[in-house]
Coordinates of C-alpha atoms and ligand atoms in Angstrom, one line a residue:
Chain A
M1 CA 119.7 137.7 127.7
R2 CA 119.8 133.9 127.7
A3 CA 121.1 132.4 130.9
L4 CA 121.6 128.9 129.4
Q5 CA 121.6 127.5 125.9
I6 CA 122.2 123.8 125.3
R7 CA 122.5 122.4 121.9
G8 CA 122.8 118.7 120.9
L9 CA 124.2 117.7 124.2
T10 CA 125.4 114.1 124.3
K11 CA 127.0 112.0 126.9
V12 CA 128.3 108.5 126.6
Y13 CA 129.9 107.2 129.8
D14 CA 133.0 105.1 129.7
N15 CA 130.9 102.0 130.4
G16 CA 129.0 102.6 127.2
M17 CA 125.9 104.1 129.0
H18 CA 124.3 106.6 126.6
A19 CA 123.1 109.0 129.3
L20 CA 122.2 112.0 127.1
K21 CA 121.0 111.6 123.5
G22 CA 121.1 115.1 122.1
I23 CA 119.5 117.6 124.5
D24 CA 118.4 121.1 123.4
L25 CA 117.4 123.5 126.2
D26 CA 117.2 127.2 126.7
V27 CA 116.6 129.0 129.9
E28 CA 116.0 132.8 129.8
E29 CA 117.6 135.0 132.4
G30 CA 115.5 135.5 135.5
E31 CA 113.7 132.3 134.9
F32 CA 112.8 129.8 137.6
C33 CA 113.0 126.5 135.8
A34 CA 112.3 123.0 136.9
L35 CA 114.2 120.1 135.4
L36 CA 112.2 117.0 136.0
G37 CA 112.6 113.4 135.1
P38 CA 112.5 109.9 136.6
N39 CA 115.6 108.3 138.3
G40 CA 118.4 107.9 135.8
A41 CA 116.8 110.2 133.2
G42 CA 120.0 112.2 132.9
K43 CA 119.4 115.3 135.0
T44 CA 122.6 115.0 137.1
T45 CA 124.6 114.3 134.0
T46 CA 123.3 117.4 132.3
I47 CA 124.1 119.5 135.4
G48 CA 127.5 117.9 135.8
I49 CA 128.4 118.9 132.1
L50 CA 127.2 122.5 132.8
T51 CA 129.4 122.8 135.9
S52 CA 132.4 121.0 134.3
L53 CA 132.3 118.1 136.7
I54 CA 131.6 115.8 133.7
N55 CA 133.1 116.0 130.2
K56 CA 130.6 116.0 127.5
S57 CA 130.8 113.7 124.5
A58 CA 129.2 116.1 121.9
G59 CA 127.2 119.3 121.7
S60 CA 127.5 122.8 123.0
V61 CA 126.7 124.8 126.2
E62 CA 126.6 128.6 126.5
I63 CA 126.2 130.2 129.9
F64 CA 125.2 133.9 129.6
G65 CA 126.7 133.7 126.2
H66 CA 130.0 132.2 127.3
D67 CA 130.7 128.9 125.5
I68 CA 132.1 126.4 128.0
D69 CA 134.7 125.2 125.4
R70 CA 136.0 128.6 124.7
D71 CA 135.2 130.8 127.8
L72 CA 135.2 128.3 130.5
T73 CA 136.4 130.6 133.2
L74 CA 133.7 133.3 132.4
A75 CA 131.1 130.6 132.2
K76 CA 132.1 129.2 135.6
A77 CA 132.1 132.6 137.3
C78 CA 128.3 132.9 136.4
L79 CA 127.4 129.5 137.9
G80 CA 126.6 128.2 141.3
L81 CA 126.0 124.6 142.0
V82 CA 124.2 122.7 144.8
P83 CA 125.0 119.1 144.0
Q84 CA 122.7 116.1 144.5
E85 CA 125.3 114.3 146.6
I86 CA 126.8 115.8 149.8
N87 CA 130.3 116.9 148.8
L88 CA 131.4 118.9 151.9
N89 CA 134.7 118.6 153.7
L90 CA 133.1 117.1 156.8
F91 CA 136.0 118.0 159.0
E92 CA 135.9 121.7 158.1
K93 CA 134.0 124.3 160.0
V94 CA 130.8 125.6 158.5
L95 CA 131.9 129.2 158.1
N96 CA 135.3 128.2 156.7
I97 CA 133.6 126.0 154.1
V98 CA 131.7 129.0 152.7
V99 CA 134.5 131.5 152.9
T100 CA 137.0 129.1 151.3
Q101 CA 134.6 128.5 148.4
G102 CA 134.5 132.3 148.0
G103 CA 138.3 132.4 147.9
Y104 CA 138.3 129.8 145.1
Y105 CA 136.1 132.2 143.1
G106 CA 138.6 135.0 143.7
I107 CA 136.3 136.8 146.3
P108 CA 138.5 138.7 148.8
R109 CA 138.3 137.3 152.4
D110 CA 136.5 140.3 153.9
L111 CA 133.8 140.2 151.3
A112 CA 133.5 136.5 151.5
M113 CA 133.0 136.7 155.3
E114 CA 130.3 139.3 154.8
R115 CA 128.4 137.2 152.3
A116 CA 128.9 134.0 154.3
E117 CA 127.3 135.6 157.3
K118 CA 124.4 137.0 155.2
Y119 CA 123.6 133.6 153.5
L120 CA 124.3 131.5 156.7
R121 CA 121.9 133.7 158.6
Q122 CA 119.3 133.5 155.9
L123 CA 119.6 129.7 155.8
Q124 CA 119.5 129.5 159.6
L125 CA 123.1 128.1 160.0
W126 CA 124.8 131.1 161.5
D127 CA 124.6 129.8 165.0
R128 CA 126.4 126.7 163.9
R129 CA 129.1 128.5 162.0
D130 CA 132.0 127.2 164.2
E131 CA 130.9 123.6 164.1
V132 CA 132.4 121.0 161.7
A133 CA 130.2 120.1 158.9
R134 CA 130.0 116.5 160.1
S135 CA 128.0 117.6 163.1
L136 CA 125.2 119.0 161.0
S137 CA 122.1 117.1 160.2
G138 CA 121.3 116.0 156.6
G139 CA 119.0 119.0 156.0
M140 CA 121.5 121.4 157.4
K141 CA 124.2 120.0 155.1
R142 CA 122.0 120.7 152.2
R143 CA 121.4 124.3 153.3
L144 CA 125.1 124.7 153.9
M145 CA 125.7 123.6 150.3
I146 CA 123.2 126.4 149.2
A147 CA 125.1 129.0 151.2
R148 CA 128.3 127.8 149.6
A149 CA 126.9 128.0 146.1
L150 CA 125.8 131.6 146.6
V151 CA 129.0 133.1 148.1
H152 CA 130.0 134.4 144.7
E153 CA 126.5 135.5 144.0
P154 CA 126.2 133.6 140.7
R155 CA 123.8 134.8 138.0
L156 CA 122.6 131.2 137.5
L157 CA 122.0 128.9 140.5
I158 CA 121.6 125.2 139.7
L159 CA 120.1 123.0 142.5
D160 CA 120.1 119.2 142.1
E161 CA 117.5 117.9 144.5
P162 CA 118.2 120.5 147.2
T163 CA 115.2 119.5 149.2
A164 CA 115.7 115.7 149.3
G165 CA 115.4 114.6 152.9
V166 CA 114.4 118.1 154.2
D167 CA 111.6 118.3 156.6
I168 CA 108.4 120.2 155.4
E169 CA 109.0 123.3 157.6
I170 CA 112.5 123.8 156.4
R171 CA 111.6 122.9 152.8
R172 CA 109.0 125.7 152.9
S173 CA 111.5 128.1 154.3
M174 CA 113.9 127.1 151.5
W175 CA 111.2 127.8 149.0
S176 CA 110.7 131.2 150.2
F177 CA 114.4 131.8 150.3
L178 CA 114.8 130.6 146.6
R179 CA 111.8 132.7 145.5
Q180 CA 113.5 135.7 147.1
I181 CA 116.8 135.3 145.4
N182 CA 115.0 134.6 142.1
A183 CA 113.0 137.8 142.6
A184 CA 116.3 139.6 143.1
G185 CA 117.4 138.5 139.7
T186 CA 119.1 135.1 140.0
T187 CA 118.1 132.6 137.4
I188 CA 117.4 129.2 138.9
I189 CA 117.3 125.7 137.6
L190 CA 115.9 123.1 140.1
T191 CA 115.6 119.4 139.8
T192 CA 113.3 117.6 142.3
H193 CA 111.2 114.6 142.7
Y194 CA 108.6 116.5 144.7
L195 CA 106.5 117.7 141.8
E196 CA 104.4 119.9 144.2
E197 CA 107.6 121.8 144.8
A198 CA 108.2 122.3 141.1
E199 CA 104.7 123.4 140.5
T200 CA 104.7 125.8 143.3
L201 CA 108.1 127.4 142.5
C202 CA 108.8 127.1 138.9
R203 CA 107.4 129.1 136.0
H204 CA 109.1 127.0 133.4
V205 CA 109.4 123.1 133.2
A206 CA 111.6 120.8 131.2
I207 CA 111.0 117.1 131.5
I208 CA 113.8 114.8 130.6
D209 CA 113.5 111.0 130.2
E210 CA 116.0 108.5 129.0
G211 CA 118.4 111.1 127.9
R212 CA 115.9 113.2 125.8
I213 CA 113.9 116.3 126.6
I214 CA 110.3 115.3 126.2
E215 CA 108.6 118.4 127.4
N216 CA 109.9 122.0 127.6
D217 CA 107.4 124.8 128.1
R218 CA 105.9 127.4 130.6
M219 CA 104.5 125.6 133.6
S220 CA 101.0 127.0 133.0
R221 CA 101.0 125.8 129.4
V222 CA 102.3 122.4 130.4
L223 CA 99.6 122.0 133.0
R224 CA 96.9 122.9 130.6
K225 CA 97.9 119.8 128.6
L226 CA 96.6 117.7 131.3
S227 CA 93.5 116.3 129.7
V228 CA 92.0 114.6 132.7
E229 CA 92.0 115.7 136.4
T230 CA 90.8 113.4 139.1
F231 CA 89.0 114.9 142.1
V232 CA 88.3 113.2 145.5
L233 CA 84.9 114.2 146.8
N234 CA 83.7 113.7 150.4
L235 CA 79.9 113.4 150.5
D236 CA 77.6 114.4 153.3
R237 CA 76.1 110.9 153.6
E238 CA 76.8 107.3 152.7
I239 CA 75.6 105.9 149.5
Q240 CA 75.3 102.3 148.1
A241 CA 76.4 102.7 144.6
P242 CA 78.2 105.3 142.6
P243 CA 75.9 108.1 141.5
R244 CA 75.1 108.2 137.7
L245 CA 76.8 111.2 136.4
P246 CA 76.7 111.2 132.5
G247 CA 80.0 112.1 130.9
Y248 CA 82.1 111.6 134.0
E249 CA 84.0 108.5 135.1
V250 CA 83.0 107.9 138.8
R251 CA 84.5 105.3 141.3
M252 CA 83.7 104.8 144.9
V253 CA 86.5 105.0 147.4
D254 CA 84.4 104.2 150.4
A255 CA 80.7 104.7 151.3
S256 CA 81.0 108.5 151.5
T257 CA 83.9 109.2 149.2
I258 CA 84.0 109.1 145.5
E259 CA 86.6 109.8 142.8
V260 CA 85.6 111.6 139.6
D261 CA 87.6 112.0 136.4
V262 CA 86.9 115.4 134.8
Q263 CA 88.1 115.9 131.2
N264 CA 89.6 119.3 130.8
N265 CA 86.9 120.4 128.2
R266 CA 84.3 120.1 130.9
D267 CA 83.9 122.4 133.9
I268 CA 83.3 121.5 137.5
N269 CA 80.1 123.5 137.8
D270 CA 78.3 120.9 135.7
L271 CA 79.7 118.3 138.0
F272 CA 78.3 120.0 141.1
A273 CA 74.9 120.6 139.4
D274 CA 74.7 116.8 138.5
L275 CA 75.6 115.9 142.0
S276 CA 72.9 118.2 143.4
G277 CA 70.5 116.6 140.9
N278 CA 71.4 113.2 142.6
D279 CA 70.6 114.8 146.0
L280 CA 74.3 114.7 147.0
R281 CA 76.1 117.4 148.8
V282 CA 79.9 117.8 148.6
V283 CA 81.5 118.4 152.1
S284 CA 85.0 118.8 150.8
M285 CA 87.1 118.1 147.7
R286 CA 90.7 117.8 146.7
N287 CA 92.8 116.9 143.7
K288 CA 93.6 113.2 143.8
A289 CA 97.2 113.9 142.8
N290 CA 99.2 117.0 142.3
R291 CA 98.5 118.1 138.8
L292 CA 102.0 118.1 137.6
E293 CA 102.5 114.7 139.1
E294 CA 99.6 113.4 137.1
L295 CA 100.8 115.0 133.9
F296 CA 104.3 113.7 134.5
L297 CA 103.1 110.1 135.0
H298 CA 101.0 110.4 131.9
I299 CA 103.8 111.7 129.7
V300 CA 106.3 109.2 131.0
D301 CA 103.8 106.3 130.7
N302 CA 102.8 107.3 127.2
K303 CA 106.4 107.3 126.2
A304 CA 107.1 103.9 127.7
A305 CA 104.0 102.6 125.9
A306 CA 105.2 104.1 122.6
N307 CA 108.6 102.4 123.1
R308 CA 107.0 99.1 123.8
G309 CA 104.9 99.5 120.6
A310 CA 108.1 100.3 118.6
S311 CA 110.1 97.4 119.9
Chain B
M1 CA 143.6 144.7 130.0
T2 CA 141.7 145.5 133.1
G3 CA 139.9 142.3 132.7
N4 CA 143.3 140.5 132.8
R5 CA 144.3 142.4 136.0
V6 CA 141.1 141.4 137.7
R7 CA 141.7 137.8 136.6
V8 CA 145.2 137.9 138.1
R9 CA 144.0 139.2 141.3
Q10 CA 141.2 136.6 141.5
N11 CA 143.7 133.8 140.8
A12 CA 146.0 135.2 143.5
T13 CA 143.1 135.0 146.0
A14 CA 142.2 131.5 144.9
L15 CA 145.8 130.3 145.2
W16 CA 146.3 131.9 148.6
T17 CA 143.0 130.4 149.8
L18 CA 144.1 127.0 148.8
V19 CA 147.6 127.3 150.3
T20 CA 146.3 128.6 153.6
K21 CA 143.7 125.9 153.7
E22 CA 146.5 123.3 153.2
Y23 CA 148.6 125.0 155.9
F24 CA 145.7 124.9 158.4
R25 CA 145.0 121.3 157.7
I26 CA 148.6 120.4 158.5
V27 CA 148.5 122.4 161.7
R28 CA 145.0 121.2 162.7
I29 CA 146.0 117.6 162.4
W30 CA 149.5 118.0 163.7
V31 CA 149.3 114.8 165.7
Q32 CA 149.1 113.1 162.3
T33 CA 151.3 115.3 160.4
L34 CA 154.1 116.5 162.5
V35 CA 154.4 114.3 165.6
P36 CA 155.0 110.9 163.9
P37 CA 158.0 111.9 161.8
A38 CA 159.5 113.6 164.9
I39 CA 159.1 110.4 166.9
T40 CA 160.4 108.1 164.2
M41 CA 163.5 110.3 163.5
S42 CA 164.2 110.6 167.2
L43 CA 164.3 106.8 167.2
Y44 CA 166.6 106.7 164.3
F45 CA 169.0 109.1 165.9
V46 CA 169.0 107.2 169.2
I47 CA 169.3 103.7 167.7
F48 CA 171.4 104.1 164.6
G49 CA 173.2 107.3 165.4
N50 CA 173.9 106.8 169.0
L51 CA 173.9 103.1 169.9
I52 CA 175.0 101.5 166.7
G53 CA 176.8 104.5 165.3
R54 CA 179.4 104.4 168.0
R55 CA 180.5 100.9 166.8
I56 CA 180.5 102.0 163.1
G57 CA 183.1 104.6 163.5
E58 CA 183.6 107.1 160.7
M59 CA 181.9 107.5 157.3
D60 CA 183.5 109.7 154.7
G61 CA 185.5 111.3 157.6
F62 CA 182.6 112.2 159.8
G63 CA 181.1 110.6 162.9
Y64 CA 178.3 108.2 161.9
M65 CA 175.7 110.4 163.6
Q66 CA 176.8 113.4 161.7
F67 CA 176.8 111.5 158.5
I68 CA 173.3 110.2 158.7
A69 CA 171.7 113.4 160.1
P70 CA 171.4 115.1 156.7
G71 CA 170.1 111.9 155.2
L72 CA 167.4 111.5 157.9
I73 CA 166.3 115.1 157.4
M74 CA 166.0 114.6 153.7
M75 CA 164.2 111.3 154.2
S76 CA 161.6 113.0 156.4
V77 CA 161.2 115.9 154.0
I78 CA 160.7 113.4 151.1
T79 CA 158.1 111.2 152.9
N80 CA 156.2 114.2 154.3
S81 CA 155.9 116.4 151.3
Y82 CA 154.8 113.3 149.3
G83 CA 152.5 112.1 152.0
N84 CA 150.8 115.5 152.5
V85 CA 149.7 115.9 149.0
V86 CA 148.7 112.3 148.5
S87 CA 146.4 112.3 151.5
S88 CA 145.1 115.8 151.1
F89 CA 144.3 115.5 147.4
F90 CA 143.0 111.9 147.6
G91 CA 140.9 112.8 150.6
A92 CA 139.4 115.8 148.7
K93 CA 138.7 113.4 145.8
F94 CA 137.2 110.7 148.0
A95 CA 134.9 113.0 149.9
R96 CA 134.3 114.9 146.6
H97 CA 135.0 118.3 148.1
I98 CA 137.6 118.6 145.2
E99 CA 134.5 119.7 143.3
E100 CA 134.6 123.0 145.2
M101 CA 137.7 123.7 143.3
L102 CA 136.6 122.1 140.0
V103 CA 133.4 124.2 139.7
S104 CA 135.2 127.4 140.4
P105 CA 137.0 129.4 137.7
M106 CA 140.4 128.5 139.4
P107 CA 142.7 127.1 136.7
A108 CA 144.2 123.6 136.9
S109 CA 147.7 125.0 137.3
L110 CA 146.7 126.7 140.6
I111 CA 145.0 123.6 142.0
L112 CA 148.3 122.0 141.2
L113 CA 150.5 124.7 142.7
G114 CA 148.4 125.0 145.8
H115 CA 148.6 121.4 146.7
V116 CA 152.4 121.3 145.8
A117 CA 152.8 124.3 148.1
G118 CA 150.9 122.4 150.9
G119 CA 153.3 119.5 150.4
V120 CA 156.4 121.7 150.5
I121 CA 155.2 123.4 153.6
R122 CA 154.7 120.2 155.4
G123 CA 158.1 118.8 154.2
L124 CA 159.9 121.9 155.3
L125 CA 158.1 122.1 158.7
V126 CA 159.0 118.5 159.3
G127 CA 162.5 118.9 158.1
F128 CA 162.9 121.9 160.4
L129 CA 161.6 119.8 163.3
V130 CA 163.9 116.9 162.5
T131 CA 166.8 119.3 162.3
L132 CA 166.1 120.6 165.8
I133 CA 166.0 117.0 167.0
A134 CA 169.3 116.2 165.3
L135 CA 170.9 119.2 167.1
F136 CA 170.4 117.3 170.3
F137 CA 172.6 114.6 169.1
T138 CA 175.2 116.2 166.9
E139 CA 176.4 119.5 165.5
L140 CA 175.3 120.6 162.1
R141 CA 176.7 123.8 160.7
P142 CA 176.0 124.1 157.0
E143 CA 179.1 124.5 154.9
H144 CA 177.1 125.7 151.9
P145 CA 173.8 127.2 153.2
F146 CA 172.5 128.1 149.8
V147 CA 172.9 124.5 148.5
T148 CA 171.4 123.2 151.7
M149 CA 168.2 125.4 151.4
S150 CA 167.7 125.1 147.7
V151 CA 168.2 121.4 147.6
V152 CA 165.8 120.7 150.4
F153 CA 163.2 123.0 148.9
L154 CA 163.5 121.6 145.3
T155 CA 163.4 118.0 146.6
A156 CA 160.2 118.8 148.6
V157 CA 158.8 120.2 145.2
V158 CA 159.7 117.0 143.4
F159 CA 158.0 114.7 145.9
A160 CA 154.9 116.9 146.4
L161 CA 154.5 116.6 142.6
A162 CA 154.9 112.9 142.7
G163 CA 152.4 112.6 145.6
L164 CA 149.9 114.6 143.5
I165 CA 150.3 112.2 140.6
N166 CA 149.9 109.3 142.9
A167 CA 146.7 110.8 144.3
I168 CA 145.3 111.6 140.8
F169 CA 145.5 108.0 139.8
A170 CA 144.4 106.6 143.2
K171 CA 141.0 105.0 143.3
K172 CA 141.0 103.6 146.8
F173 CA 142.9 104.1 150.0
D174 CA 145.2 101.2 149.3
D175 CA 146.5 103.0 146.1
I176 CA 147.9 105.8 148.2
S177 CA 150.1 103.4 150.3
I178 CA 151.4 101.2 147.5
I179 CA 153.7 103.6 145.9
P180 CA 155.2 104.9 149.2
T181 CA 155.8 101.3 150.4
F182 CA 157.0 99.7 147.2
V183 CA 158.8 102.6 145.6
L184 CA 159.5 105.5 147.8
T185 CA 160.8 103.7 150.9
P186 CA 163.2 101.5 149.0
L187 CA 164.5 104.4 147.0
T188 CA 165.2 106.5 150.1
Y189 CA 166.8 103.7 152.1
L190 CA 169.0 102.8 149.1
G191 CA 169.6 106.5 148.3
G192 CA 172.6 106.9 150.6
V193 CA 170.8 108.0 153.7
F194 CA 172.6 105.5 155.9
Y195 CA 175.8 104.8 154.0
S196 CA 178.2 106.2 151.5
I197 CA 178.0 104.3 148.2
S198 CA 181.7 104.0 148.2
L199 CA 181.1 101.1 150.6
L200 CA 179.3 99.2 147.9
P201 CA 180.9 96.9 145.3
D202 CA 181.4 98.5 141.9
F203 CA 178.3 97.1 140.4
W204 CA 176.0 98.2 143.1
Q205 CA 177.6 101.6 143.0
K206 CA 176.6 101.8 139.3
V207 CA 173.1 100.7 140.1
S208 CA 172.8 103.2 142.8
L209 CA 173.6 106.0 140.5
A210 CA 170.3 105.4 138.7
N211 CA 168.4 106.3 142.0
P212 CA 167.4 110.0 141.9
V213 CA 167.1 110.1 145.6
L214 CA 170.8 109.5 145.9
Y215 CA 171.5 112.8 144.2
M216 CA 169.2 114.7 146.4
V217 CA 170.5 113.3 149.6
N218 CA 174.1 113.7 148.6
A219 CA 173.6 117.3 147.5
F220 CA 172.0 118.1 150.8
R221 CA 174.8 116.4 152.7
Y222 CA 177.2 118.4 150.6
G223 CA 175.4 121.5 151.7
I224 CA 175.8 120.6 155.3
L225 CA 179.0 118.6 155.6
G226 CA 180.7 119.5 152.4
V227 CA 181.1 115.9 151.2
S228 CA 179.2 114.1 148.5
D229 CA 179.3 110.9 146.5
I230 CA 178.3 112.6 143.3
P231 CA 178.9 116.0 141.6
I232 CA 176.5 118.6 142.8
D233 CA 175.6 120.0 139.4
Y234 CA 174.3 116.6 138.5
A235 CA 172.0 116.8 141.4
Y236 CA 170.5 120.2 140.4
F237 CA 170.2 118.9 136.8
I238 CA 168.4 115.8 137.8
I239 CA 166.1 117.6 140.2
G240 CA 165.3 120.2 137.6
V241 CA 164.4 117.4 135.1
F242 CA 162.1 115.7 137.6
I243 CA 160.3 119.0 138.4
V244 CA 159.7 120.0 134.9
S245 CA 158.5 116.5 133.8
L246 CA 156.4 115.7 136.8
Y247 CA 154.9 119.3 136.7
S248 CA 153.9 118.9 133.1
F249 CA 152.6 115.4 133.6
A250 CA 150.5 116.3 136.6
L251 CA 149.1 119.4 134.8
L252 CA 148.2 117.4 131.8
L253 CA 146.4 114.9 134.1
L254 CA 144.5 117.6 135.9
K255 CA 143.5 119.4 132.7
R256 CA 142.2 116.2 131.2
G257 CA 140.3 115.6 134.5
V258 CA 141.9 112.1 134.9
G259 CA 140.5 110.5 138.0
I260 CA 138.4 113.6 138.9
R261 CA 136.0 114.0 136.0
E262 CA 133.8 111.5 134.2
Ligands
ATP401 N1 129.7 107.7 136.4 C1 128.8 107.0 135.7 N2 129.2 106.1 134.9 C2 128.3 105.3 134.1 N3 127.0 105.6 134.0 C3 126.6 106.7 134.8 C4 127.4 107.5 135.6 N4 126.7 108.4 136.2 C5 125.4 108.2 135.8 N5 125.4 107.1 134.9 C6 124.1 106.6 134.2 O1 123.6 107.7 133.4 C7 122.2 107.8 133.4 C8 121.7 109.1 133.9 O2 122.1 109.3 135.3 P1 121.8 110.7 136.1 O3 122.6 110.6 137.3 O4 122.1 111.8 135.1 O5 120.3 110.6 136.3 P2 119.3 111.6 137.1 O6 118.3 112.0 136.2 O7 120.1 112.6 137.8 O8 118.7 110.5 138.2 P3 118.2 110.8 139.7 O9 116.9 111.3 139.7 O10 118.2 109.4 140.2 O11 119.2 111.6 140.4 C9 121.8 106.6 134.4 O12 121.4 105.5 133.6 C10 123.1 106.3 135.3 O13 123.1 105.0 135.6
MG402 MG1 120.4 113.0 139.7

């Protein structure tokens, strides 16, 4: 079953801003999909249309086979949304917010209470259930929005930058929480600017830029497209000049640290062999940037260059 | 068939959720919702009814206090049913938690009904309080209880709907006080709350007849005192027309997403 099918989705805002220029996107049931793109790319606009907070200009959207123009009620019942901007009633109590949202979805109060407790506990908010939302920290408000989005147990959960401004410990616990509900069968679409997060969590990735999808594939296949990876190597001693390593681009960072670009048709074993040949030992090594991050910059830069060429 | 029944039950739950939420909002912030009208109306009763009223003498055959009591009750019902919806709906729009309803399968008609119910509840609560206060000053024994109850209820519906439309169009906080100040207050003050239009010159009597509030106030006064400046069936007719047209207009706006969807 297909969780989401978008065809030719277009959005022109009232001020003439052409935010989406014909987007096609499929997400299979059970998928954990990253929707990435620079600021202003059109991620929130796309999500807004799926969740009927924004009217589309053209195109079609089906959620679990329910077209949002014909079967909006059924489509909405399948969806849970964690929006980018905090949209909580700050004067309402935490527990009431979740239970009330359940009520809007037609969930009887007892059941809504039960689920609210379950999700608030899992998101470490149960102790604060009787406090008003205003008294929560930013990260807690985000978690509250996740609990609120789950009270009707949607088949497709959409999270628009859920981890923005969330500390690393909580972020990791959110990751394991999201993995868990994904493993239990919930399809997830996630936008984030932390590409490490997308790489760790998501099996599928779609990249959107200036209102167009420019990449849409399995995460592993997308990462394989990365033609160059840069490694940072710490050496066991100081050197005067970069070592000569034929076929690799080498730069010095400081006296005992070098950066090496490795084409993806070469393997790292050769690199180590060459270093040993230069009588250099590697103490430690790391990727210069997250792989997805590098790819992302690469793709978006290429496109910008192409656009410059065209204009 | 069963699908439909499930749908109906879910909608009932959604509506009930919204109505109880609105009710608890009114009760939670009672200092803002219930106390101010009680104080204002007490002042009206003391100053206009008691102090000044004694000098005015009779109006339509009743003591002035007795004459204005129904008018003041209606005035508070009108301002409070309007005010409740305007601030609750605009507040939800402003803080964006209106989105909780918009993403849910709850149809626009229920979002409308739930908010209107909230307005009616506050209007009637305040109306009841003001009636209690009025009883300290004068005697009120409804001549026509059915007319009294139905008119006050339907009037609350009219102004709750009007408040919703105001909130839908409002973009900033100023916008939710402009209509009450420039339209609602003049209409109620000139709507026969404080005087019988028979006191006015011919021309102004005719002009007053164009004011819908006049019909509501007079129908309510008829319910309590048994006197009215206008025929009662006119009042029901006008209230009915307002409810149908405001409801249709508000529903159309909500369905189109005016003011709430890009
Ligand atoms: N209400 C609006 N009216 C007019 N233009 C808008 C509106 N909302 C968004 N836009 C424009 O549409 C484009 C896409 O915005 P969108 O919010 O979808 O981007 P995004 O990918 O979510 O970005 P970010 O990563 O910063 O959240 C931007 O150019 C933005 O300025
Ligand atoms: Mg966004």
